[in-house]
Short mmCIF file of C-alpha atoms and ligand atoms in Angstrom, two decimals:
data_model
loop_
_atom_site.label_atom_id
_atom_site.label_comp_id
_atom_site.label_asym_id
_atom_site.label_seq_id
_atom_site.Cartn_x
_atom_site.Cartn_y
_atom_site.Cartn_z
CA MET A 1 91.03 28.83 -143.21
CA ASN A 2 90.15 29.63 -146.81
CA ARG A 3 87.01 31.72 -146.88
CA LEU A 4 84.67 32.29 -149.83
CA ARG A 5 84.26 35.84 -151.15
CA THR A 6 81.31 37.63 -152.72
CA ASN A 7 81.60 39.50 -156.02
CA PRO A 8 81.77 43.22 -155.10
CA GLU A 9 80.92 44.41 -158.62
CA ARG A 10 77.78 42.30 -158.81
CA LEU A 11 76.70 43.41 -155.34
CA ARG A 12 77.19 47.03 -156.36
CA ARG A 13 75.14 46.47 -159.52
CA PHE A 14 72.28 44.89 -157.53
CA LEU A 15 72.31 47.80 -155.06
CA THR A 16 72.45 50.43 -157.79
CA GLU A 17 69.71 48.90 -159.89
CA ILE A 18 67.29 48.33 -157.01
CA ALA A 19 67.83 51.96 -155.86
CA ALA A 20 66.05 53.07 -159.06
CA PHE A 21 62.72 51.93 -157.57
CA GLY A 22 61.53 55.01 -155.70
CA ALA A 23 64.70 57.03 -156.46
CA THR A 24 64.54 60.63 -155.25
CA GLN A 25 66.22 63.63 -156.85
CA ASN A 26 68.74 63.91 -154.03
CA GLY A 27 70.08 60.36 -154.31
CA GLY A 28 67.83 58.63 -151.80
CA VAL A 29 64.68 56.50 -152.12
CA THR A 30 61.04 56.85 -151.14
CA ARG A 31 59.75 53.29 -151.28
CA LEU A 32 56.95 53.20 -148.75
CA ALA A 33 55.52 49.83 -147.76
CA LEU A 34 52.93 48.48 -150.24
CA SER A 35 53.36 51.40 -152.65
CA ASP A 36 53.87 50.95 -156.40
CA GLU A 37 57.61 51.43 -155.84
CA ASP A 38 57.64 48.65 -153.23
CA ARG A 39 55.78 46.40 -155.70
CA ASP A 40 58.25 47.14 -158.51
CA ALA A 41 61.26 46.45 -156.28
CA ARG A 42 59.64 43.18 -155.13
CA ASN A 43 59.12 42.13 -158.77
CA GLN A 44 62.80 42.82 -159.49
CA LEU A 45 63.95 40.84 -156.44
CA LYS A 46 61.76 37.89 -157.45
CA ALA A 47 63.21 37.92 -160.98
CA TRP A 48 66.81 38.05 -159.70
CA PHE A 49 66.36 35.32 -157.10
CA GLU A 50 64.58 33.02 -159.55
CA GLU A 51 67.34 33.61 -162.11
CA ALA A 52 69.77 32.52 -159.38
CA GLY A 53 67.84 29.25 -158.94
CA CYS A 54 65.67 30.05 -155.91
CA GLU A 55 62.01 29.17 -155.36
CA THR A 56 59.74 32.04 -154.25
CA GLN A 57 57.16 31.72 -151.47
CA ILE A 58 54.86 34.59 -150.46
CA ASP A 59 52.85 34.43 -147.27
CA ARG A 60 49.61 36.14 -146.26
CA MET A 61 51.51 39.19 -144.97
CA GLY A 62 53.34 39.62 -148.27
CA ASN A 63 56.63 38.41 -146.75
CA MET A 64 58.75 37.02 -149.61
CA PHE A 65 60.92 33.96 -149.00
CA PHE A 66 63.50 32.99 -151.63
CA VAL A 67 64.57 29.42 -151.01
CA ARG A 68 67.86 27.90 -152.22
CA PRO A 69 67.47 24.16 -151.70
CA GLY A 70 70.11 22.34 -149.68
CA LYS A 71 71.16 18.66 -149.78
CA ASN A 72 69.02 17.66 -146.84
CA ARG A 73 65.72 19.52 -147.04
CA THR A 74 64.42 18.07 -143.79
CA LEU A 75 67.05 19.96 -141.75
CA PRO A 76 66.15 23.34 -140.21
CA PRO A 77 67.18 26.04 -142.72
CA VAL A 78 69.37 29.12 -142.37
CA LEU A 79 67.54 32.43 -142.77
CA THR A 80 68.90 35.80 -143.81
CA GLY A 81 67.42 38.99 -145.30
CA SER A 82 65.83 42.25 -144.21
CA HIS A 83 63.31 44.67 -145.77
CA CYS A 84 62.95 46.58 -149.04
CA ASP A 85 60.55 49.32 -147.89
CA SER A 86 62.06 52.68 -146.94
CA GLN A 87 61.34 55.84 -145.03
CA PRO A 88 59.98 58.85 -146.94
CA GLN A 89 63.12 60.47 -148.43
CA GLY A 90 65.12 57.61 -146.97
CA GLY A 91 68.40 56.02 -148.00
CA ARG A 92 69.53 53.45 -150.58
CA PHE A 93 70.99 50.97 -148.08
CA ASP A 94 68.64 50.65 -145.09
CA GLY A 95 67.15 47.14 -145.29
CA ILE A 96 67.73 46.46 -148.96
CA LEU A 97 71.46 45.84 -148.39
CA GLY A 98 70.59 42.77 -146.30
CA ILE A 99 68.40 41.32 -149.08
CA VAL A 100 70.73 41.93 -152.01
CA ALA A 101 73.71 40.70 -149.98
CA GLY A 102 71.67 37.51 -149.43
CA LEU A 103 71.15 37.37 -153.20
CA GLU A 104 74.87 37.94 -153.75
CA ALA A 105 75.60 35.11 -151.28
CA VAL A 106 73.34 32.82 -153.34
CA CYS A 107 75.18 33.84 -156.53
CA ALA A 108 78.61 33.38 -154.92
CA LEU A 109 77.62 29.89 -153.71
CA ASN A 110 76.39 29.12 -157.24
CA ASP A 111 79.69 30.36 -158.73
CA ALA A 112 81.66 28.18 -156.31
CA GLY A 113 79.46 25.17 -157.09
CA VAL A 114 78.50 24.81 -153.42
CA THR A 115 75.29 23.07 -152.38
CA LEU A 116 74.79 23.58 -148.65
CA GLU A 117 73.57 20.81 -146.39
CA ARG A 118 70.60 22.97 -145.38
CA ASP A 119 68.17 25.16 -147.27
CA LEU A 120 69.14 28.82 -147.36
CA ILE A 121 66.21 31.25 -147.25
CA VAL A 122 66.56 34.94 -148.05
CA VAL A 123 63.56 36.93 -146.83
CA ASN A 124 62.01 40.31 -147.63
CA TRP A 125 59.91 41.23 -144.57
CA THR A 126 56.88 43.44 -145.26
CA ASN A 127 56.61 46.94 -143.75
CA GLU A 128 59.65 47.09 -141.51
CA GLU A 129 59.71 50.88 -141.36
CA GLY A 130 56.28 51.54 -139.89
CA SER A 131 56.25 54.95 -141.45
CA ARG A 132 53.22 54.52 -143.72
CA PHE A 133 51.49 51.86 -141.60
CA THR A 134 52.19 51.88 -137.84
CA PRO A 135 53.58 49.82 -136.13
CA GLY A 136 56.63 48.67 -138.09
CA THR A 137 58.18 45.22 -138.43
CA THR A 138 54.64 43.99 -139.11
CA GLY A 139 55.62 41.15 -141.48
CA SER A 140 58.14 39.67 -139.06
CA GLY A 141 55.89 40.44 -136.06
CA VAL A 142 53.01 38.42 -137.50
CA PHE A 143 55.40 35.66 -138.59
CA ALA A 144 56.67 35.49 -134.99
CA GLY A 145 53.10 35.33 -133.67
CA LYS A 146 53.52 38.63 -131.81
CA LEU A 147 51.20 40.76 -133.95
CA ASP A 148 47.72 39.82 -135.15
CA ARG A 149 47.40 39.47 -138.92
CA GLN A 150 43.79 40.70 -139.15
CA ALA A 151 44.61 43.71 -136.97
CA MET A 152 47.56 44.52 -139.26
CA TYR A 153 45.31 44.24 -142.36
CA GLY A 154 43.14 46.93 -140.76
CA LEU A 155 45.96 49.48 -140.27
CA THR A 156 45.35 52.67 -142.22
CA ASP A 157 47.72 55.18 -143.76
CA ARG A 158 47.13 58.96 -143.70
CA ASP A 159 44.86 58.71 -146.75
CA GLY A 160 42.69 56.08 -145.06
CA LEU A 161 43.95 53.22 -147.28
CA THR A 162 44.22 49.92 -145.43
CA PHE A 163 47.22 47.63 -145.24
CA GLY A 164 45.14 44.62 -146.35
CA GLU A 165 43.73 46.38 -149.43
CA GLU A 166 47.09 47.80 -150.43
CA LEU A 167 48.75 44.40 -150.03
CA GLU A 168 46.13 42.94 -152.34
CA ARG A 169 46.36 45.84 -154.79
CA ILE A 170 50.11 45.38 -155.32
CA GLY A 171 49.58 41.64 -155.85
CA TYR A 172 51.54 40.41 -152.84
CA LYS A 173 48.85 38.95 -150.56
CA GLY A 174 49.75 35.26 -150.53
CA GLU A 175 46.94 32.74 -150.17
CA THR A 176 48.64 30.53 -147.60
CA ASP A 177 51.40 30.87 -145.05
CA PHE A 178 54.90 29.58 -145.55
CA ASP A 179 56.41 28.26 -142.35
CA PRO A 180 60.01 27.04 -142.53
CA ARG A 181 60.32 26.73 -138.72
CA PRO A 182 62.28 25.63 -136.80
CA LEU A 183 65.09 27.81 -138.10
CA HIS A 184 68.67 26.72 -137.55
CA ALA A 185 70.10 30.27 -137.52
CA ASN A 186 69.06 33.76 -138.60
CA PHE A 187 71.53 36.46 -139.72
CA GLU A 188 70.42 39.97 -140.63
CA TYR A 189 73.02 42.13 -142.38
CA HIS A 190 72.38 45.88 -142.15
CA ILE A 191 74.04 49.27 -142.18
CA GLU A 192 74.81 50.57 -138.69
CA GLN A 193 72.73 53.78 -139.07
CA GLY A 194 74.80 55.54 -136.39
CA PRO A 195 78.31 56.99 -136.00
CA VAL A 196 80.10 54.39 -133.85
CA LEU A 197 81.91 52.22 -136.43
CA GLU A 198 83.17 55.18 -138.45
CA ARG A 199 84.43 56.99 -135.35
CA GLN A 200 86.27 53.90 -134.15
CA ASP A 201 87.57 53.07 -137.63
CA LYS A 202 86.05 49.56 -137.68
CA THR A 203 84.55 47.79 -140.68
CA ILE A 204 82.25 45.25 -139.03
CA GLY A 205 79.87 45.92 -136.14
CA VAL A 206 78.82 42.92 -134.07
CA PRO A 207 75.78 43.92 -132.01
CA LYS A 208 75.04 41.96 -128.85
CA GLY A 209 71.38 42.82 -129.39
CA ILE A 210 68.74 45.39 -130.30
CA VAL A 211 67.44 48.06 -127.90
CA CYS A 212 63.86 47.95 -126.63
CA LEU A 213 61.36 50.36 -128.14
CA ARG A 214 58.14 52.21 -127.18
CA TRP A 215 55.97 54.29 -129.54
CA TYR A 216 53.29 56.78 -128.47
CA ASP A 217 50.60 58.77 -130.27
CA VAL A 218 49.50 61.92 -128.43
CA GLU A 219 46.45 64.14 -129.12
CA ILE A 220 46.38 67.62 -127.57
CA GLN A 221 43.03 69.38 -127.54
CA GLY A 222 43.08 73.17 -127.17
CA VAL A 223 40.62 75.85 -128.31
CA PRO A 224 40.92 77.23 -131.88
CA ASN A 225 40.57 81.00 -132.01
CA HIS A 226 41.61 84.16 -133.85
CA ALA A 227 45.34 84.99 -133.71
CA GLY A 228 44.72 88.73 -133.43
CA PRO A 229 42.04 89.66 -130.92
CA THR A 230 42.52 86.79 -128.42
CA PRO A 231 44.51 88.01 -125.34
CA MET A 232 47.66 86.01 -124.64
CA ASN A 233 46.52 85.02 -121.15
CA GLU A 234 43.20 83.68 -122.45
CA ARG A 235 44.52 81.15 -124.96
CA GLN A 236 44.37 77.37 -124.94
CA ASP A 237 46.95 77.00 -127.67
CA ALA A 238 47.63 73.39 -128.63
CA ILE A 239 50.89 74.31 -130.42
CA TYR A 240 52.17 76.12 -127.35
CA ALA A 241 51.32 73.06 -125.22
CA PHE A 242 53.05 70.85 -127.79
CA SER A 243 56.22 72.96 -127.88
CA ARG A 244 56.57 72.79 -124.08
CA MET A 245 56.05 69.02 -124.21
CA ALA A 246 58.51 68.51 -127.11
CA GLY A 247 61.19 70.50 -125.27
CA GLN A 248 60.81 68.38 -122.16
CA ILE A 249 60.75 65.11 -124.12
CA PHE A 250 64.12 66.07 -125.64
CA ASP A 251 65.55 67.12 -122.26
CA ILE A 252 64.43 63.91 -120.53
CA GLY A 253 66.24 61.89 -123.22
CA LEU A 254 69.30 64.13 -122.95
CA ALA A 255 69.46 63.60 -119.19
CA SER A 256 69.23 59.81 -119.48
CA LYS A 257 72.51 57.96 -120.06
CA ASP A 258 70.93 55.08 -121.92
CA VAL A 259 67.67 56.16 -123.50
CA VAL A 260 66.94 58.26 -126.61
CA THR A 261 63.66 60.12 -127.19
CA THR A 262 62.34 61.49 -130.48
CA VAL A 263 59.29 63.49 -131.49
CA GLY A 264 59.11 62.56 -135.17
CA GLU A 265 55.67 63.47 -136.51
CA VAL A 266 53.66 66.61 -135.74
CA HIS A 267 50.24 67.43 -137.19
CA PRO A 268 48.81 70.73 -135.96
CA SER A 269 45.32 71.69 -136.93
CA PRO A 270 44.09 73.77 -138.64
CA ASN A 271 47.74 74.63 -139.44
CA SER A 272 47.00 78.20 -140.45
CA ARG A 273 49.27 81.15 -139.64
CA ASN A 274 46.51 83.33 -138.16
CA VAL A 275 44.64 80.70 -136.15
CA ILE A 276 45.52 79.58 -132.63
CA ALA A 277 45.81 75.79 -133.08
CA GLY A 278 42.93 73.83 -131.61
CA HIS A 279 44.58 70.46 -131.95
CA VAL A 280 47.99 68.79 -132.30
CA HIS A 281 48.69 65.12 -132.99
CA PHE A 282 52.29 64.05 -132.46
CA THR A 283 54.31 60.86 -132.06
CA ILE A 284 57.12 59.83 -129.69
CA ASP A 285 59.77 57.15 -130.23
CA ILE A 286 61.68 56.00 -127.11
CA ARG A 287 64.49 53.40 -127.11
CA GLY A 288 67.13 52.04 -124.77
CA TRP A 289 69.10 48.92 -123.95
CA ASP A 290 68.04 49.05 -120.28
CA GLU A 291 64.33 48.18 -120.07
CA THR A 292 63.91 49.58 -116.52
CA GLU A 293 65.49 52.91 -117.43
CA THR A 294 63.38 53.01 -120.61
CA ASP A 295 60.20 52.49 -118.59
CA ARG A 296 61.28 55.21 -116.13
CA VAL A 297 61.80 57.61 -119.05
CA CYS A 298 58.38 56.68 -120.47
CA LYS A 299 56.76 57.47 -117.14
CA ALA A 300 58.60 60.79 -116.81
CA ILE A 301 57.46 61.74 -120.32
CA GLU A 302 53.84 60.78 -119.64
CA GLU A 303 53.91 62.98 -116.51
CA ALA A 304 55.51 65.89 -118.37
CA ILE A 305 52.81 65.70 -121.03
CA GLN A 306 50.01 65.70 -118.44
CA ASN A 307 51.56 68.60 -116.49
CA ASN A 308 52.04 70.73 -119.58
CA ALA A 309 48.50 70.07 -120.77
CA GLU A 310 47.15 71.26 -117.42
CA ALA A 311 49.46 74.30 -117.33
CA THR A 312 48.27 75.44 -120.77
CA GLY A 313 44.55 74.79 -120.32
CA CYS A 314 44.53 71.95 -122.84
CA THR A 315 43.48 68.32 -122.51
CA VAL A 316 45.53 65.42 -123.73
CA ASP A 317 45.15 61.79 -124.71
CA ILE A 318 48.31 59.61 -124.64
CA ARG A 319 48.29 56.18 -126.28
CA GLN A 320 51.18 53.72 -126.34
CA THR A 321 50.91 52.28 -129.86
CA TRP A 322 53.84 49.84 -129.80
CA ALA A 323 56.20 48.23 -127.32
CA VAL A 324 58.93 45.72 -128.15
CA GLU A 325 61.31 44.24 -125.60
CA ARG A 326 65.03 44.29 -126.26
CA ALA A 327 66.56 41.41 -128.22
CA PRO A 328 69.82 39.92 -126.86
CA PHE A 329 71.40 37.86 -129.65
CA HIS A 330 72.70 34.32 -129.56
CA PRO A 331 76.24 34.38 -128.05
CA GLU A 332 77.60 31.60 -130.28
CA LEU A 333 76.40 33.30 -133.45
CA VAL A 334 77.80 36.63 -132.22
CA SER A 335 81.18 34.88 -131.67
CA LEU A 336 80.98 33.26 -135.09
CA ILE A 337 80.65 36.70 -136.71
CA HIS A 338 83.70 37.89 -134.75
CA ASP A 339 85.71 34.83 -135.78
CA ILE A 340 84.83 35.17 -139.45
CA ALA A 341 85.58 38.92 -139.45
CA GLY A 342 88.97 38.09 -137.86
CA GLU A 343 89.76 35.48 -140.50
CA LEU A 344 88.86 37.95 -143.24
CA ASP A 345 91.14 40.57 -141.59
CA LEU A 346 88.23 42.91 -141.00
CA PRO A 347 88.41 45.02 -137.81
CA ALA A 348 85.26 44.35 -135.77
CA LEU A 349 83.59 46.03 -132.82
CA ASP A 350 81.12 44.84 -130.16
CA MET A 351 78.15 47.18 -129.94
CA VAL A 352 74.40 47.48 -129.44
CA SER A 353 71.91 48.16 -132.22
CA GLY A 354 70.21 51.48 -131.55
CA ALA A 355 67.95 50.97 -134.58
CA SER A 356 65.25 48.34 -134.60
CA HIS A 357 65.12 45.50 -137.10
CA ASP A 358 62.95 42.53 -138.06
CA THR A 359 65.37 40.35 -136.12
CA VAL A 360 63.90 41.87 -132.92
CA TYR A 361 60.96 39.49 -133.50
CA ILE A 362 62.77 36.57 -135.20
CA ASN A 363 65.21 36.48 -132.26
CA GLN A 364 62.29 35.54 -129.99
CA PHE A 365 62.08 32.05 -131.52
CA ALA A 366 65.23 31.52 -133.60
CA PRO A 367 68.95 31.80 -132.78
CA SER A 368 69.88 35.16 -134.33
CA ALA A 369 72.65 37.71 -134.77
CA MET A 370 73.34 40.76 -136.94
CA ILE A 371 76.25 42.10 -138.99
CA PHE A 372 76.73 45.88 -139.31
CA VAL A 373 78.84 48.02 -141.64
CA PRO A 374 79.61 51.74 -141.19
CA SER A 375 77.22 54.53 -142.15
CA ILE A 376 79.18 57.49 -143.51
CA GLY A 377 78.75 60.46 -141.19
CA GLY A 378 76.45 58.30 -139.04
CA ARG A 379 73.53 59.42 -141.25
CA SER A 380 70.50 57.22 -141.99
CA HIS A 381 66.73 57.55 -142.59
CA ALA A 382 67.82 60.39 -144.88
CA GLU A 383 68.66 60.71 -148.57
CA VAL A 384 72.35 61.24 -147.79
CA GLU A 385 72.60 57.77 -146.22
CA GLU A 386 75.81 56.23 -147.56
CA THR A 387 78.07 53.22 -147.03
CA SER A 388 81.21 52.65 -149.10
CA TRP A 389 81.03 49.89 -151.70
CA SER A 390 84.04 48.21 -150.11
CA ASP A 391 82.32 48.12 -146.72
CA CYS A 392 79.14 46.77 -148.35
CA ALA A 393 81.25 43.97 -149.86
CA ALA A 394 83.11 43.32 -146.58
CA GLY A 395 79.85 42.79 -144.70
CA ALA A 396 78.55 40.59 -147.51
CA ASP A 397 81.70 38.44 -147.23
CA VAL A 398 81.06 38.01 -143.49
CA LEU A 399 77.42 37.11 -144.18
CA LEU A 400 78.39 34.61 -146.91
CA ASN A 401 80.79 32.81 -144.59
CA CYS A 402 78.28 32.76 -141.72
CA ILE A 403 75.85 31.12 -144.17
CA LEU A 404 78.51 28.71 -145.40
CA LYS A 405 79.37 27.61 -141.86
CA THR A 406 75.87 27.28 -140.43
CA GLY A 407 74.33 26.06 -143.69
CA ASN A 408 76.77 23.15 -143.59
CA ASP A 409 76.30 22.41 -139.86
CA ALA A 410 75.63 18.70 -139.37
CA ALA A 411 72.18 17.51 -138.30
CA ASP A 412 73.20 17.22 -134.63
CA VAL A 413 74.43 20.85 -134.35
CA THR A 414 71.91 23.16 -132.68
CA TYR A 415 72.10 26.66 -131.23
CA SER A 416 69.81 26.59 -128.25
CA ILE A 417 67.69 29.74 -127.99
CA SER A 418 67.67 29.82 -124.17
CA LYS A 419 69.65 32.87 -123.04
C1 GLV B 1 63.58 51.11 -138.18
O1 GLV B 1 63.98 51.58 -139.20
C2 GLV B 1 63.72 51.79 -136.93
O2 GLV B 1 62.89 52.69 -136.69
O3 GLV B 1 64.67 51.51 -136.19
MN1 MN B 2 66.25 48.84 -141.68
MN1 MN B 3 64.81 52.06 -141.32
#
């Protein structure tokens, strides 16, 4: 079958130009959610999509929906997109690739003179990363009815600024909600963010779903004291307690076949070289495909934290701040991605998504699947994050043809979401 193609040069230009918003000296981006850089990138996306003939809708969470009208606007639309916020010192592809590839799909459809049967909506979900405001995937989580909007408005960053005020400040707090449900199909195109595709020499990753995730915030209380006169056996050193805990958290993950465990943030206090730390705040990120094994790992980690607090004379408070169940994708949409990759002569691989994505929430009410392309060296959430331009274009071609197929599905075609 003759498949449509995207324009690789235009896609590269979109990706290069949007990477200027929050560009870092080492080739990455710092575009934290609801920052000035996020606002500027949003303004650019809006201008590009409107130039390409789309209508813009912004909801009360700042989610941006760019709508390309279809022939029959009463039919459930096709959704694609991702997020344009980044990690601190993050990469140029994470999230934004899925939005600009959606834009490129719109442009390629325009070039080919194709009006789809259904509306096509490209979305920019607010605060996917969860780095500045925790938890992440807040825009899609509220949209899915799984997170409370008012509670999300009240989230604070490290400077005490709230999500709601920052959303308003950057001019992206919509006055009403936009609800295009039911959705016919949802495709999120993303970089893999791990080493599997590159190692297996495949161009397209076809995840069967997204791993489940648990986040914790832990506070260790010790006793601050002088680093010189205090005898070693009389210390209640919160950093010592933390280091024992961090070592065990790593080892518990290492011993599990399925689950990965990460201590990502550490805030010792007072953080002075000649003071025994009185307090440490740290975070844990735990993920796995097997929910039971993930819960077992969580329990083992909670016990290890308690035991190490007792052994070091400290006290500890452990709070689970986020839990998301795993997201198994729609089998027919997963097969469609395989079929299209095959027709485009792109080698494809079945896999699982080890990273989380907005689709983890959208999948709960809409038939969904994802398309991955290789991350060079398996590096992501870092400035060196890289994907070749040809792989970016290959994934965009797969996305375009998924949109073309499902966007032209007749009114009686449905993908049931029961799994
Ligand atoms: C999102 O970037 C994640 O943490 O997987
Ligand atoms: Mn992402
Ligand atoms: Mn990310």
